[in-house]
PDB file of C-alpha atoms in Angstrom:
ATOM      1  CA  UNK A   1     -61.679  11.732 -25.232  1.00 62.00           C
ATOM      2  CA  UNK A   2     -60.360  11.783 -21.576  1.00 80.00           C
ATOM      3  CA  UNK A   3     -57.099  12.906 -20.741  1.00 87.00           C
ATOM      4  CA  UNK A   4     -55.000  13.574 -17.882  1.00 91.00           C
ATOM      5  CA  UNK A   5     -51.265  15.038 -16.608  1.00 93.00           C
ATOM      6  CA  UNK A   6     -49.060  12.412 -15.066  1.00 93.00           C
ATOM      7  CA  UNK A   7     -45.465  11.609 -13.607  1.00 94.00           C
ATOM      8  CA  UNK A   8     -43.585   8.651 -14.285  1.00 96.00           C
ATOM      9  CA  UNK A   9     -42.821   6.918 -11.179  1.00 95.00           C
ATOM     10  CA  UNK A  10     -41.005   3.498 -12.482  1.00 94.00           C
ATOM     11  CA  UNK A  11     -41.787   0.250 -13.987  1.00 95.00           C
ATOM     12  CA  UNK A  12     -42.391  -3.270 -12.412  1.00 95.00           C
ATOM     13  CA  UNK A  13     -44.520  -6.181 -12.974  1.00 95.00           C
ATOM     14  CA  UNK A  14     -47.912  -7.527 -11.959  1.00 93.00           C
ATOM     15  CA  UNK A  15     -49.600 -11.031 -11.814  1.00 93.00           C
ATOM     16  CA  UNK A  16     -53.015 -11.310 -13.679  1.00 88.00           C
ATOM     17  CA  UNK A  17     -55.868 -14.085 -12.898  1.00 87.00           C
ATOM     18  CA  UNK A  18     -54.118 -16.686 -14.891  1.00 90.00           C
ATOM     19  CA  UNK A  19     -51.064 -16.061 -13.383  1.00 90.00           C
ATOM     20  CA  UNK A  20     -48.998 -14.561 -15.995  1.00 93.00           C
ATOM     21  CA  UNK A  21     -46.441 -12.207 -15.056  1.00 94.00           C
ATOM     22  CA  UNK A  22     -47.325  -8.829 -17.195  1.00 94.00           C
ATOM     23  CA  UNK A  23     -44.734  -5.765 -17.115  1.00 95.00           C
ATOM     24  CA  UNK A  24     -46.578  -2.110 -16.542  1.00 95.00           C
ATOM     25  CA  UNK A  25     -45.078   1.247 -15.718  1.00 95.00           C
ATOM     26  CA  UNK A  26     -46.436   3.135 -12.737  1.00 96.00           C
ATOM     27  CA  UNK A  27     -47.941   6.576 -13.662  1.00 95.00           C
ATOM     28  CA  UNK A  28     -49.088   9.179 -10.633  1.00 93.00           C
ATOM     29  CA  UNK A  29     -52.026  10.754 -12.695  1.00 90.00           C
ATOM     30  CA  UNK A  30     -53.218  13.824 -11.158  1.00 80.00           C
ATOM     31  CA  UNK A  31     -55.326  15.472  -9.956  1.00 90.00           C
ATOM     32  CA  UNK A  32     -54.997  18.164 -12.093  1.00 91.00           C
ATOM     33  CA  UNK A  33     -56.844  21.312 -12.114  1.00 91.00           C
ATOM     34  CA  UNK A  34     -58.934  22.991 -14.964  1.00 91.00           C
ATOM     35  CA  UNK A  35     -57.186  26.490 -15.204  1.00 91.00           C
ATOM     36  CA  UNK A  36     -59.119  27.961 -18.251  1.00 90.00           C
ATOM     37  CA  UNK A  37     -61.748  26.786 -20.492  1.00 89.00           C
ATOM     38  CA  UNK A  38     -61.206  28.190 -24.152  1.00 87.00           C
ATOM     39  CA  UNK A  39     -64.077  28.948 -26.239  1.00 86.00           C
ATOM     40  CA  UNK A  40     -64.693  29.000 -30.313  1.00 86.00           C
ATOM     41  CA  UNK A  41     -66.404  32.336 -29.769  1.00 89.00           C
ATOM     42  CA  UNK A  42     -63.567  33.954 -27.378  1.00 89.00           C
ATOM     43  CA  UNK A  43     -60.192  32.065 -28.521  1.00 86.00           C
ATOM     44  CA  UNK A  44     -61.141  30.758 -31.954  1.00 88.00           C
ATOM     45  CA  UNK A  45     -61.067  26.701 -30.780  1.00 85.00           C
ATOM     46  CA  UNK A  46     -62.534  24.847 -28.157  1.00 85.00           C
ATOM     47  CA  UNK A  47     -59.747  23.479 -25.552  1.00 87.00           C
ATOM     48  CA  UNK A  48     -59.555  23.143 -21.633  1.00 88.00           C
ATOM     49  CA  UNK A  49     -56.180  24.039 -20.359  1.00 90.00           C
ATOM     50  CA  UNK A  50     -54.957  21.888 -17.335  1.00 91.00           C
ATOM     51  CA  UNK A  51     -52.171  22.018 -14.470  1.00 92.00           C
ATOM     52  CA  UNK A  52     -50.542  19.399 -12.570  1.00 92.00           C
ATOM     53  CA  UNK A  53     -47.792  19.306  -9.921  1.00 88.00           C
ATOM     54  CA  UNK A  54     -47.381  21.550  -7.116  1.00 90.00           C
ATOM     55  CA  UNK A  55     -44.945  24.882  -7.419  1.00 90.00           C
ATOM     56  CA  UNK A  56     -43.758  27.358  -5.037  1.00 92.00           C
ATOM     57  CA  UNK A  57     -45.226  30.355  -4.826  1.00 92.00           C
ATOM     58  CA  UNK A  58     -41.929  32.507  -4.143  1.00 92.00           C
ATOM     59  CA  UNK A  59     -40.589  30.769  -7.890  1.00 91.00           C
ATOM     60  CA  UNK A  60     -43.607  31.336  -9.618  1.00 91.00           C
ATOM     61  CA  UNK A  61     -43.909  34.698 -11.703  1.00 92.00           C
ATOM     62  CA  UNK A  62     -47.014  37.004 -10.652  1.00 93.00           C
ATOM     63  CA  UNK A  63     -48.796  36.709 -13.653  1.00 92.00           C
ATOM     64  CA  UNK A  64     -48.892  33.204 -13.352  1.00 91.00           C
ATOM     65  CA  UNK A  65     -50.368  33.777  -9.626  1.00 92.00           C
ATOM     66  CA  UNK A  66     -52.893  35.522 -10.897  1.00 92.00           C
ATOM     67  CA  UNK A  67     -53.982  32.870 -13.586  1.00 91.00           C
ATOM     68  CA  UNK A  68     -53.914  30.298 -11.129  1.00 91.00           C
ATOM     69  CA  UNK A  69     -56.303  32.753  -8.314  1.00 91.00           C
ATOM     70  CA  UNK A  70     -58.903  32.838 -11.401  1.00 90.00           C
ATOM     71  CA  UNK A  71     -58.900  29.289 -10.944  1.00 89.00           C
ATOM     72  CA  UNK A  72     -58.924  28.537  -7.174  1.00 89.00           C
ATOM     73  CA  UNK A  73     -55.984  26.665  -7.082  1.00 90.00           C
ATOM     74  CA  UNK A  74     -52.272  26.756  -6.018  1.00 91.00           C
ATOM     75  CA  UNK A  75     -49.724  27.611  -8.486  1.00 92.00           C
ATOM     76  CA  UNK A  76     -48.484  24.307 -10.778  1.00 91.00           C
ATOM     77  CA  UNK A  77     -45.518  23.309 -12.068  1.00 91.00           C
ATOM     78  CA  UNK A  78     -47.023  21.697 -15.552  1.00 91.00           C
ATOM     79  CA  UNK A  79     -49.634  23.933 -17.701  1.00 92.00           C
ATOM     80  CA  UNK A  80     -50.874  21.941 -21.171  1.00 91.00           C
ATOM     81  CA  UNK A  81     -53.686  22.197 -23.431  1.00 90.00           C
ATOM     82  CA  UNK A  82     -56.237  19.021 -24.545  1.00 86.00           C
ATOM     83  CA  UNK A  83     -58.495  20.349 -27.571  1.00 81.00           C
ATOM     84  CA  UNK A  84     -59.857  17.251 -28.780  1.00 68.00           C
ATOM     85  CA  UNK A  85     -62.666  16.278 -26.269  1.00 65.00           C
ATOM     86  CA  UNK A  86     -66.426  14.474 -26.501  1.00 60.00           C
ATOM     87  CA  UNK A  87     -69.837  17.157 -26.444  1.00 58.00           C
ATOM     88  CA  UNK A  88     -71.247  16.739 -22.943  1.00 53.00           C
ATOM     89  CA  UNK A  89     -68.058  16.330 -21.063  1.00 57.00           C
ATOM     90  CA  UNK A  90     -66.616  20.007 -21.078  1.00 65.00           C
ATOM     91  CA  UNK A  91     -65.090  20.827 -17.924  1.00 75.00           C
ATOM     92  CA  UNK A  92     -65.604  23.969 -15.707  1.00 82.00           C
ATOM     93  CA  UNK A  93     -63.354  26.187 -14.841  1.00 85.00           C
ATOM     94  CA  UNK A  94     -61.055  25.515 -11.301  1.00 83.00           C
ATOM     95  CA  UNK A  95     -62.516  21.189 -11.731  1.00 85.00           C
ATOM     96  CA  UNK A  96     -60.343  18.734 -10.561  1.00 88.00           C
ATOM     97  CA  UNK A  97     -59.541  16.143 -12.445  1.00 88.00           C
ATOM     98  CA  UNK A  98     -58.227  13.095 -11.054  1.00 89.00           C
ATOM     99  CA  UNK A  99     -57.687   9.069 -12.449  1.00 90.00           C
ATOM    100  CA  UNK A 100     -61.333   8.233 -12.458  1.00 88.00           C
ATOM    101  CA  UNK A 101     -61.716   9.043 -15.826  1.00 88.00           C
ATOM    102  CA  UNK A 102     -59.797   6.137 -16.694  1.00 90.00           C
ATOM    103  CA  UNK A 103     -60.874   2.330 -16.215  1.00 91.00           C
ATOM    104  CA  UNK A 104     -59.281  -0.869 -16.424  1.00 91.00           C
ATOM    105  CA  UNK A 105     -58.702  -2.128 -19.804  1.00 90.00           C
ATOM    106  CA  UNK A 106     -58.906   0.810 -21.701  1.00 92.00           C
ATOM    107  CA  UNK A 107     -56.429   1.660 -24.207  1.00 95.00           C
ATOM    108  CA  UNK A 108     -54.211   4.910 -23.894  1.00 94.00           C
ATOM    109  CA  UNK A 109     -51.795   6.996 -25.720  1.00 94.00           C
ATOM    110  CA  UNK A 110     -48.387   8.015 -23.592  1.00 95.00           C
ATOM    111  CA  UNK A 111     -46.629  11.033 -24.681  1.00 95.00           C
ATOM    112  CA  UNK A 112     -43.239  12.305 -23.243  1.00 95.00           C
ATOM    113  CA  UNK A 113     -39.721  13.477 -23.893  1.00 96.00           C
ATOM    114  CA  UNK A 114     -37.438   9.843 -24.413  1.00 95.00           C
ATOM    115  CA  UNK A 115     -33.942   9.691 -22.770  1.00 95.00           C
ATOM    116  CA  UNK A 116     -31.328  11.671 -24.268  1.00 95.00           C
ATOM    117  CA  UNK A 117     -28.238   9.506 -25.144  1.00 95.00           C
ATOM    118  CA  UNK A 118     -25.806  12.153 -26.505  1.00 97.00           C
ATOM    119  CA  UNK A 119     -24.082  12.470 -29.548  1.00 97.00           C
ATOM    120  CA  UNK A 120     -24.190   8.551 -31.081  1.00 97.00           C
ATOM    121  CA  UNK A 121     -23.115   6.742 -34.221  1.00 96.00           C
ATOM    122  CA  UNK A 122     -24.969   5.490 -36.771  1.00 95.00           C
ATOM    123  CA  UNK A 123     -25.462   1.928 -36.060  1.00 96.00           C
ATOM    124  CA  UNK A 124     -26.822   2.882 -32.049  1.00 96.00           C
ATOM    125  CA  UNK A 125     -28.771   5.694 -33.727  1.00 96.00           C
ATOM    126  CA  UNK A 126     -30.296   4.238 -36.875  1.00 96.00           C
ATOM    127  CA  UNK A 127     -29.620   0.510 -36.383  1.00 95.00           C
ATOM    128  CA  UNK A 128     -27.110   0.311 -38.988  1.00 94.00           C
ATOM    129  CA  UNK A 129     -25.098  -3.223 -39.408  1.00 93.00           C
ATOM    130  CA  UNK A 130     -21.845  -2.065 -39.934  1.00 91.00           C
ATOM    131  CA  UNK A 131     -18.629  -3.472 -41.553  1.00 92.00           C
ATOM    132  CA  UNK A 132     -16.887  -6.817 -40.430  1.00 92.00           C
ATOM    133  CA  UNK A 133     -14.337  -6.907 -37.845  1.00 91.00           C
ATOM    134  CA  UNK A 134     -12.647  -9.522 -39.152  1.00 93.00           C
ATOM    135  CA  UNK A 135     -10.020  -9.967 -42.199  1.00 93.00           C
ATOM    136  CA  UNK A 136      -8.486  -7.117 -42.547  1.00 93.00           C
ATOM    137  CA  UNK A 137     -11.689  -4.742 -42.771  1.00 93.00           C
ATOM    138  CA  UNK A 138     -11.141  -1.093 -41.460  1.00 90.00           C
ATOM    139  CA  UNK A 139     -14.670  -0.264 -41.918  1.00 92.00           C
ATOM    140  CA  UNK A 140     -16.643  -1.223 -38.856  1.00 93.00           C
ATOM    141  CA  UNK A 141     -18.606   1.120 -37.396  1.00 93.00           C
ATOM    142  CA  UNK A 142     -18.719   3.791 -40.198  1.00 92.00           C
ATOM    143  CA  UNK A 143     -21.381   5.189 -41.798  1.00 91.00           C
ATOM    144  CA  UNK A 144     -20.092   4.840 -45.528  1.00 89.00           C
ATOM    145  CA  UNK A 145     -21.077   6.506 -48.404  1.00 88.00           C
ATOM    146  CA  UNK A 146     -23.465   9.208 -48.223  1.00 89.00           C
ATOM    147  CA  UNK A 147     -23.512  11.009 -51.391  1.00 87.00           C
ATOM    148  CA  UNK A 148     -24.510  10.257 -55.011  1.00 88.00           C
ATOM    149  CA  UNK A 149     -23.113  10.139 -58.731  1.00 88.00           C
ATOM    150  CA  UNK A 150     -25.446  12.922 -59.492  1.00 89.00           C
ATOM    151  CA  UNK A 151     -26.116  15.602 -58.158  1.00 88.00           C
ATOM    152  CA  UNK A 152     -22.595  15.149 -56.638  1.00 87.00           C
ATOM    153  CA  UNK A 153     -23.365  16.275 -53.142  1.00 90.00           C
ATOM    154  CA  UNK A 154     -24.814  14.286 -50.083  1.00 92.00           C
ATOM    155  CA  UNK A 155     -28.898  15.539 -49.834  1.00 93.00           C
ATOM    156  CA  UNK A 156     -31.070  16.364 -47.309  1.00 93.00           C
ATOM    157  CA  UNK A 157     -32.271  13.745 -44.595  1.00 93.00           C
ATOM    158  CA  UNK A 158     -29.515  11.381 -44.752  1.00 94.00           C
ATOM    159  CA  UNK A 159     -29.674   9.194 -41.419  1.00 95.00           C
ATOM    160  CA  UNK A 160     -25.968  10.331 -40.315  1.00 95.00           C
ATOM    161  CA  UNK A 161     -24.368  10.305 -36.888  1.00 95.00           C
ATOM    162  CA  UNK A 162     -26.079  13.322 -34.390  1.00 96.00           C
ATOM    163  CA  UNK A 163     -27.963  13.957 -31.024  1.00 96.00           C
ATOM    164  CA  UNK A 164     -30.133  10.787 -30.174  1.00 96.00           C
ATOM    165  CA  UNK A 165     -33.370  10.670 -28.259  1.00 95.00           C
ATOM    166  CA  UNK A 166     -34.528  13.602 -25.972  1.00 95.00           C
ATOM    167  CA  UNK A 167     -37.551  14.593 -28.406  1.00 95.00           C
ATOM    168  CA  UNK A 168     -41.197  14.275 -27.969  1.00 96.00           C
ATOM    169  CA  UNK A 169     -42.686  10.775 -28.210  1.00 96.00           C
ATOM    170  CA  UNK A 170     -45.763   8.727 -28.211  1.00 96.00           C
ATOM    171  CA  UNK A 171     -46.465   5.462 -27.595  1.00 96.00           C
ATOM    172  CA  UNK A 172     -49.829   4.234 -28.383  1.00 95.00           C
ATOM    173  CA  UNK A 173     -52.189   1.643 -27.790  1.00 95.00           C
ATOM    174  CA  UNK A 174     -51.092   1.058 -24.521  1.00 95.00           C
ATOM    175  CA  UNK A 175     -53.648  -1.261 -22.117  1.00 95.00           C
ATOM    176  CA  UNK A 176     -54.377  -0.007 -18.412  1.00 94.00           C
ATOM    177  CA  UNK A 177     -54.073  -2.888 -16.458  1.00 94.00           C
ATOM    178  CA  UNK A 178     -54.981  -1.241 -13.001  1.00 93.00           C
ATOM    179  CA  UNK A 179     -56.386   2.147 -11.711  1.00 93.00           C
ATOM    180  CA  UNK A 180     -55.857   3.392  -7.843  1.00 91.00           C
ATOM    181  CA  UNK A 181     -57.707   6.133  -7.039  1.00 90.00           C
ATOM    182  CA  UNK A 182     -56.784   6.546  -3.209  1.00 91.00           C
ATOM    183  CA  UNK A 183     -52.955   6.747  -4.461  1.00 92.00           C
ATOM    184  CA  UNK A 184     -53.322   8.547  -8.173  1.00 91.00           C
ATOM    185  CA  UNK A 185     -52.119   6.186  -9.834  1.00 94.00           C
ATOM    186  CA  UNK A 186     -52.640   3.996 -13.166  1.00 95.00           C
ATOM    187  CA  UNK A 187     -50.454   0.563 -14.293  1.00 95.00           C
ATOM    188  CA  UNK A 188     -50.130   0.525 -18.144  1.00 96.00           C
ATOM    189  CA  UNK A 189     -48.915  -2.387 -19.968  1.00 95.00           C
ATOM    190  CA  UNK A 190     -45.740  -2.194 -21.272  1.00 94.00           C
ATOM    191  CA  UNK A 191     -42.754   1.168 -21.523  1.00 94.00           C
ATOM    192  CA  UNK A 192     -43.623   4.639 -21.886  1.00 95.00           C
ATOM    193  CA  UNK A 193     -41.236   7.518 -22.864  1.00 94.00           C
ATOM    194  CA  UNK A 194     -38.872   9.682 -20.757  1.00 93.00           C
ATOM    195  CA  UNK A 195     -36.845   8.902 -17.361  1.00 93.00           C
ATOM    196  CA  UNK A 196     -38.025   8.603 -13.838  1.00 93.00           C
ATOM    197  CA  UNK A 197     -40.255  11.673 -12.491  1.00 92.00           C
ATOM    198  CA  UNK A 198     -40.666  13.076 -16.219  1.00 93.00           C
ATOM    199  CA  UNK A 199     -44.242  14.455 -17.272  1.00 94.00           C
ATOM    200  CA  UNK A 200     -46.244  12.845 -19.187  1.00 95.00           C
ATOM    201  CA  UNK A 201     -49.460  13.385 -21.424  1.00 94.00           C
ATOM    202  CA  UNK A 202     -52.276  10.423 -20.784  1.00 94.00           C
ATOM    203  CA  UNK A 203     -55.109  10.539 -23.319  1.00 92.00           C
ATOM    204  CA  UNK A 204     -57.716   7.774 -24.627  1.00 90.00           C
ATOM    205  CA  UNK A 205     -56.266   5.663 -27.575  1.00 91.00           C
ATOM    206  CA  UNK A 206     -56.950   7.834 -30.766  1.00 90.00           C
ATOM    207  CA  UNK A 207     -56.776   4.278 -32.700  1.00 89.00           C
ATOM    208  CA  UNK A 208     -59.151   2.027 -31.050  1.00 77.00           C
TER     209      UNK A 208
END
Protein backbone atom coordinates (compact mmCIF):
# COMPACT_ATOMS: atom_id res chain seq x y z
CA UNK A 1 0.00 0.00 0.00
CA UNK A 2 1.39 3.58 -0.61
CA UNK A 3 -0.23 6.49 0.62
CA UNK A 4 0.21 10.06 0.86
CA UNK A 5 -1.40 13.64 2.38
CA UNK A 6 -2.60 16.01 -0.28
CA UNK A 7 -4.48 19.41 -1.02
CA UNK A 8 -6.94 19.90 -3.56
CA UNK A 9 -5.89 22.53 -5.84
CA UNK A 10 -8.81 22.46 -8.70
CA UNK A 11 -9.91 20.52 -11.61
CA UNK A 12 -9.22 20.94 -15.43
CA UNK A 13 -8.65 18.82 -18.34
CA UNK A 14 -5.80 17.16 -20.21
CA UNK A 15 -5.23 15.81 -23.81
CA UNK A 16 -3.98 12.12 -24.02
CA UNK A 17 -1.99 10.51 -27.17
CA UNK A 18 -5.12 9.97 -29.09
CA UNK A 19 -6.26 13.19 -28.50
CA UNK A 20 -9.13 12.80 -26.27
CA UNK A 21 -9.89 15.43 -23.94
CA UNK A 22 -9.88 13.58 -20.28
CA UNK A 23 -11.06 15.67 -17.06
CA UNK A 24 -8.54 15.20 -13.82
CA UNK A 25 -8.38 17.14 -10.59
CA UNK A 26 -5.06 18.60 -9.54
CA UNK A 27 -3.79 17.23 -6.14
CA UNK A 28 -0.44 18.94 -4.39
CA UNK A 29 0.74 15.60 -2.70
CA UNK A 30 3.27 16.23 -0.17
CA UNK A 31 5.95 15.85 0.96
CA UNK A 32 4.93 14.76 4.07
CA UNK A 33 6.96 13.80 6.95
CA UNK A 34 7.03 10.47 8.99
CA UNK A 35 6.36 11.79 12.61
CA UNK A 36 6.14 8.40 14.51
CA UNK A 37 6.38 4.87 13.59
CA UNK A 38 3.94 2.68 15.80
CA UNK A 39 4.87 -0.71 16.70
CA UNK A 40 2.72 -4.12 17.57
CA UNK A 41 5.06 -4.55 20.52
CA UNK A 42 4.86 -0.73 21.86
CA UNK A 43 1.23 0.51 20.61
CA UNK A 44 -0.56 -2.77 19.99
CA UNK A 45 -0.75 -2.25 15.80
CA UNK A 46 1.61 -1.48 13.29
CA UNK A 47 0.94 2.18 11.67
CA UNK A 48 3.24 5.16 10.52
CA UNK A 49 1.77 8.44 11.45
CA UNK A 50 2.35 11.28 8.82
CA UNK A 51 2.17 15.27 8.61
CA UNK A 52 1.62 17.51 5.82
CA UNK A 53 1.28 21.30 5.43
CA UNK A 54 3.27 23.85 7.04
CA UNK A 55 2.01 25.58 10.58
CA UNK A 56 3.20 28.36 12.59
CA UNK A 57 5.07 27.82 15.31
CA UNK A 58 3.56 30.74 17.58
CA UNK A 59 -0.21 28.71 16.84
CA UNK A 60 1.02 25.47 17.46
CA UNK A 61 0.64 24.06 21.15
CA UNK A 62 4.10 22.97 22.85
CA UNK A 63 3.42 19.53 23.04
CA UNK A 64 2.92 19.36 19.56
CA UNK A 65 6.52 21.16 19.16
CA UNK A 66 7.94 18.70 20.88
CA UNK A 67 6.43 15.74 18.78
CA UNK A 68 7.40 17.35 15.75
CA UNK A 69 11.50 18.05 17.29
CA UNK A 70 11.45 14.04 17.78
CA UNK A 71 10.96 14.04 14.24
CA UNK A 72 13.24 16.73 12.69
CA UNK A 73 10.73 18.59 11.14
CA UNK A 74 8.70 21.87 11.37
CA UNK A 75 5.43 21.85 12.99
CA UNK A 76 2.33 20.68 10.40
CA UNK A 77 -0.90 21.62 10.00
CA UNK A 78 -2.38 17.90 9.04
CA UNK A 79 -1.36 14.78 11.42
CA UNK A 80 -3.11 11.21 10.11
CA UNK A 81 -2.43 7.68 10.57
CA UNK A 82 -1.97 4.85 7.47
CA UNK A 83 -1.96 1.24 9.19
CA UNK A 84 -2.41 -0.86 6.31
CA UNK A 85 1.05 -0.99 4.54
CA UNK A 86 3.27 -3.86 2.47
CA UNK A 87 6.40 -5.85 4.72
CA UNK A 88 9.59 -4.26 3.42
CA UNK A 89 8.37 -0.78 2.93
CA UNK A 90 8.10 0.53 6.65
CA UNK A 91 9.18 3.95 6.91
CA UNK A 92 11.67 5.54 9.43
CA UNK A 93 11.06 7.89 11.63
CA UNK A 94 11.49 11.98 10.44
CA UNK A 95 11.35 10.27 6.18
CA UNK A 96 9.97 12.35 3.76
CA UNK A 97 7.60 11.26 1.73
CA UNK A 98 6.86 12.87 -1.40
CA UNK A 99 4.69 11.83 -4.95
CA UNK A 100 7.18 9.29 -6.13
CA UNK A 101 5.48 6.64 -4.65
CA UNK A 102 2.88 7.01 -7.09
CA UNK A 103 3.15 6.28 -11.00
CA UNK A 104 1.14 6.89 -13.90
CA UNK A 105 -1.73 4.67 -14.34
CA UNK A 106 -2.15 3.42 -11.10
CA UNK A 107 -5.40 3.32 -9.48
CA UNK A 108 -6.12 5.34 -6.17
CA UNK A 109 -8.61 5.82 -3.51
CA UNK A 110 -9.53 9.77 -2.64
CA UNK A 111 -10.86 10.43 0.70
CA UNK A 112 -12.15 13.89 1.96
CA UNK A 113 -14.90 15.88 3.59
CA UNK A 114 -17.70 16.68 0.40
CA UNK A 115 -19.25 20.22 0.24
CA UNK A 116 -21.70 21.06 2.75
CA UNK A 117 -25.01 22.28 1.14
CA UNK A 118 -27.09 23.17 4.25
CA UNK A 119 -30.24 22.11 5.39
CA UNK A 120 -32.00 20.54 1.90
CA UNK A 121 -35.20 18.78 0.93
CA UNK A 122 -35.75 15.54 0.08
CA UNK A 123 -35.71 15.40 -3.58
CA UNK A 124 -31.93 17.52 -3.66
CA UNK A 125 -30.96 15.25 -0.75
CA UNK A 126 -32.18 11.77 -1.64
CA UNK A 127 -33.17 12.23 -5.30
CA UNK A 128 -36.73 11.98 -4.68
CA UNK A 129 -39.25 12.69 -7.82
CA UNK A 130 -41.73 14.59 -6.26
CA UNK A 131 -45.44 15.42 -6.96
CA UNK A 132 -46.73 17.10 -10.27
CA UNK A 133 -46.96 20.70 -10.67
CA UNK A 134 -49.61 20.63 -12.76
CA UNK A 135 -53.60 20.11 -12.27
CA UNK A 136 -54.33 21.15 -9.27
CA UNK A 137 -51.60 19.06 -7.24
CA UNK A 138 -50.36 20.74 -3.92
CA UNK A 139 -47.88 18.12 -3.37
CA UNK A 140 -44.67 18.95 -5.16
CA UNK A 141 -41.78 18.94 -3.39
CA UNK A 142 -42.92 17.05 -0.20
CA UNK A 143 -41.68 14.22 1.24
CA UNK A 144 -45.10 12.31 1.83
CA UNK A 145 -45.86 9.69 3.97
CA UNK A 146 -43.40 8.48 6.32
CA UNK A 147 -45.00 6.29 8.75
CA UNK A 148 -46.76 2.89 8.71
CA UNK A 149 -50.20 1.08 9.53
CA UNK A 150 -48.37 -0.78 12.17
CA UNK A 151 -46.43 0.00 14.42
CA UNK A 152 -48.14 3.44 14.00
CA UNK A 153 -45.09 5.60 14.26
CA UNK A 154 -42.49 6.69 11.52
CA UNK A 155 -39.06 4.25 12.28
CA UNK A 156 -35.66 4.73 12.32
CA UNK A 157 -33.61 5.68 9.07
CA UNK A 158 -36.25 7.18 7.08
CA UNK A 159 -34.47 9.32 4.22
CA UNK A 160 -36.24 12.73 5.45
CA UNK A 161 -35.22 16.32 4.85
CA UNK A 162 -31.70 17.29 7.07
CA UNK A 163 -28.01 18.57 6.77
CA UNK A 164 -26.56 17.44 3.29
CA UNK A 165 -22.98 16.66 2.44
CA UNK A 166 -20.02 17.85 4.68
CA UNK A 167 -19.15 14.12 5.86
CA UNK A 168 -16.26 11.97 5.10
CA UNK A 169 -16.08 10.46 1.60
CA UNK A 170 -14.27 8.20 -0.69
CA UNK A 171 -14.07 7.87 -4.07
CA UNK A 172 -12.37 4.92 -5.42
CA UNK A 173 -10.82 3.52 -8.30
CA UNK A 174 -9.65 6.61 -9.47
CA UNK A 175 -6.74 6.44 -12.49
CA UNK A 176 -3.55 8.80 -12.15
CA UNK A 177 -3.15 10.16 -15.34
CA UNK A 178 0.10 12.25 -14.58
CA UNK A 179 2.70 12.58 -11.71
CA UNK A 180 5.06 15.90 -11.28
CA UNK A 181 7.54 15.51 -8.98
CA UNK A 182 9.41 18.99 -9.31
CA UNK A 183 5.84 20.65 -8.47
CA UNK A 184 4.12 17.85 -5.95
CA UNK A 185 1.65 17.21 -7.77
CA UNK A 186 -0.59 14.20 -9.22
CA UNK A 187 -3.66 14.51 -12.10
CA UNK A 188 -6.38 11.89 -11.27
CA UNK A 189 -9.08 11.09 -13.58
CA UNK A 190 -12.21 12.28 -12.80
CA UNK A 191 -13.83 14.42 -9.18
CA UNK A 192 -12.67 13.90 -5.82
CA UNK A 193 -14.42 15.05 -2.57
CA UNK A 194 -14.34 18.39 -0.69
CA UNK A 195 -13.82 22.18 -1.98
CA UNK A 196 -10.75 23.95 -3.15
CA UNK A 197 -7.58 23.74 -0.68
CA UNK A 198 -9.36 20.85 1.45
CA UNK A 199 -7.11 17.81 2.66
CA UNK A 200 -7.22 14.90 1.31
CA UNK A 201 -6.18 11.15 2.00
CA UNK A 202 -4.34 9.45 -1.30
CA UNK A 203 -3.86 5.70 -0.92
CA UNK A 204 -3.39 2.73 -3.58
CA UNK A 205 -6.81 1.33 -4.85
CA UNK A 206 -7.88 -1.27 -2.12
CA UNK A 207 -10.03 -2.91 -5.14
CA UNK A 208 -7.71 -3.51 -7.92
Amino acid sequence: MSGILGKKIGMTSIYDESGRNIPVTVVEAGPCVVTQVKTKEKDGYDAIQMAFDERKVKNTPKALQKHFEKAGTTPKKVVREFSRFEEGHRKSLGETITVEVFMEGEFVDVTGISKGKGFQGVMKRWGFHGGRATHGSKFHREAGGTGTINPQHTLKNVKMAGRMGFRRVTVQNLKIVKVDPELNVILVRGAVPGNKNCTLIVKSAVKR
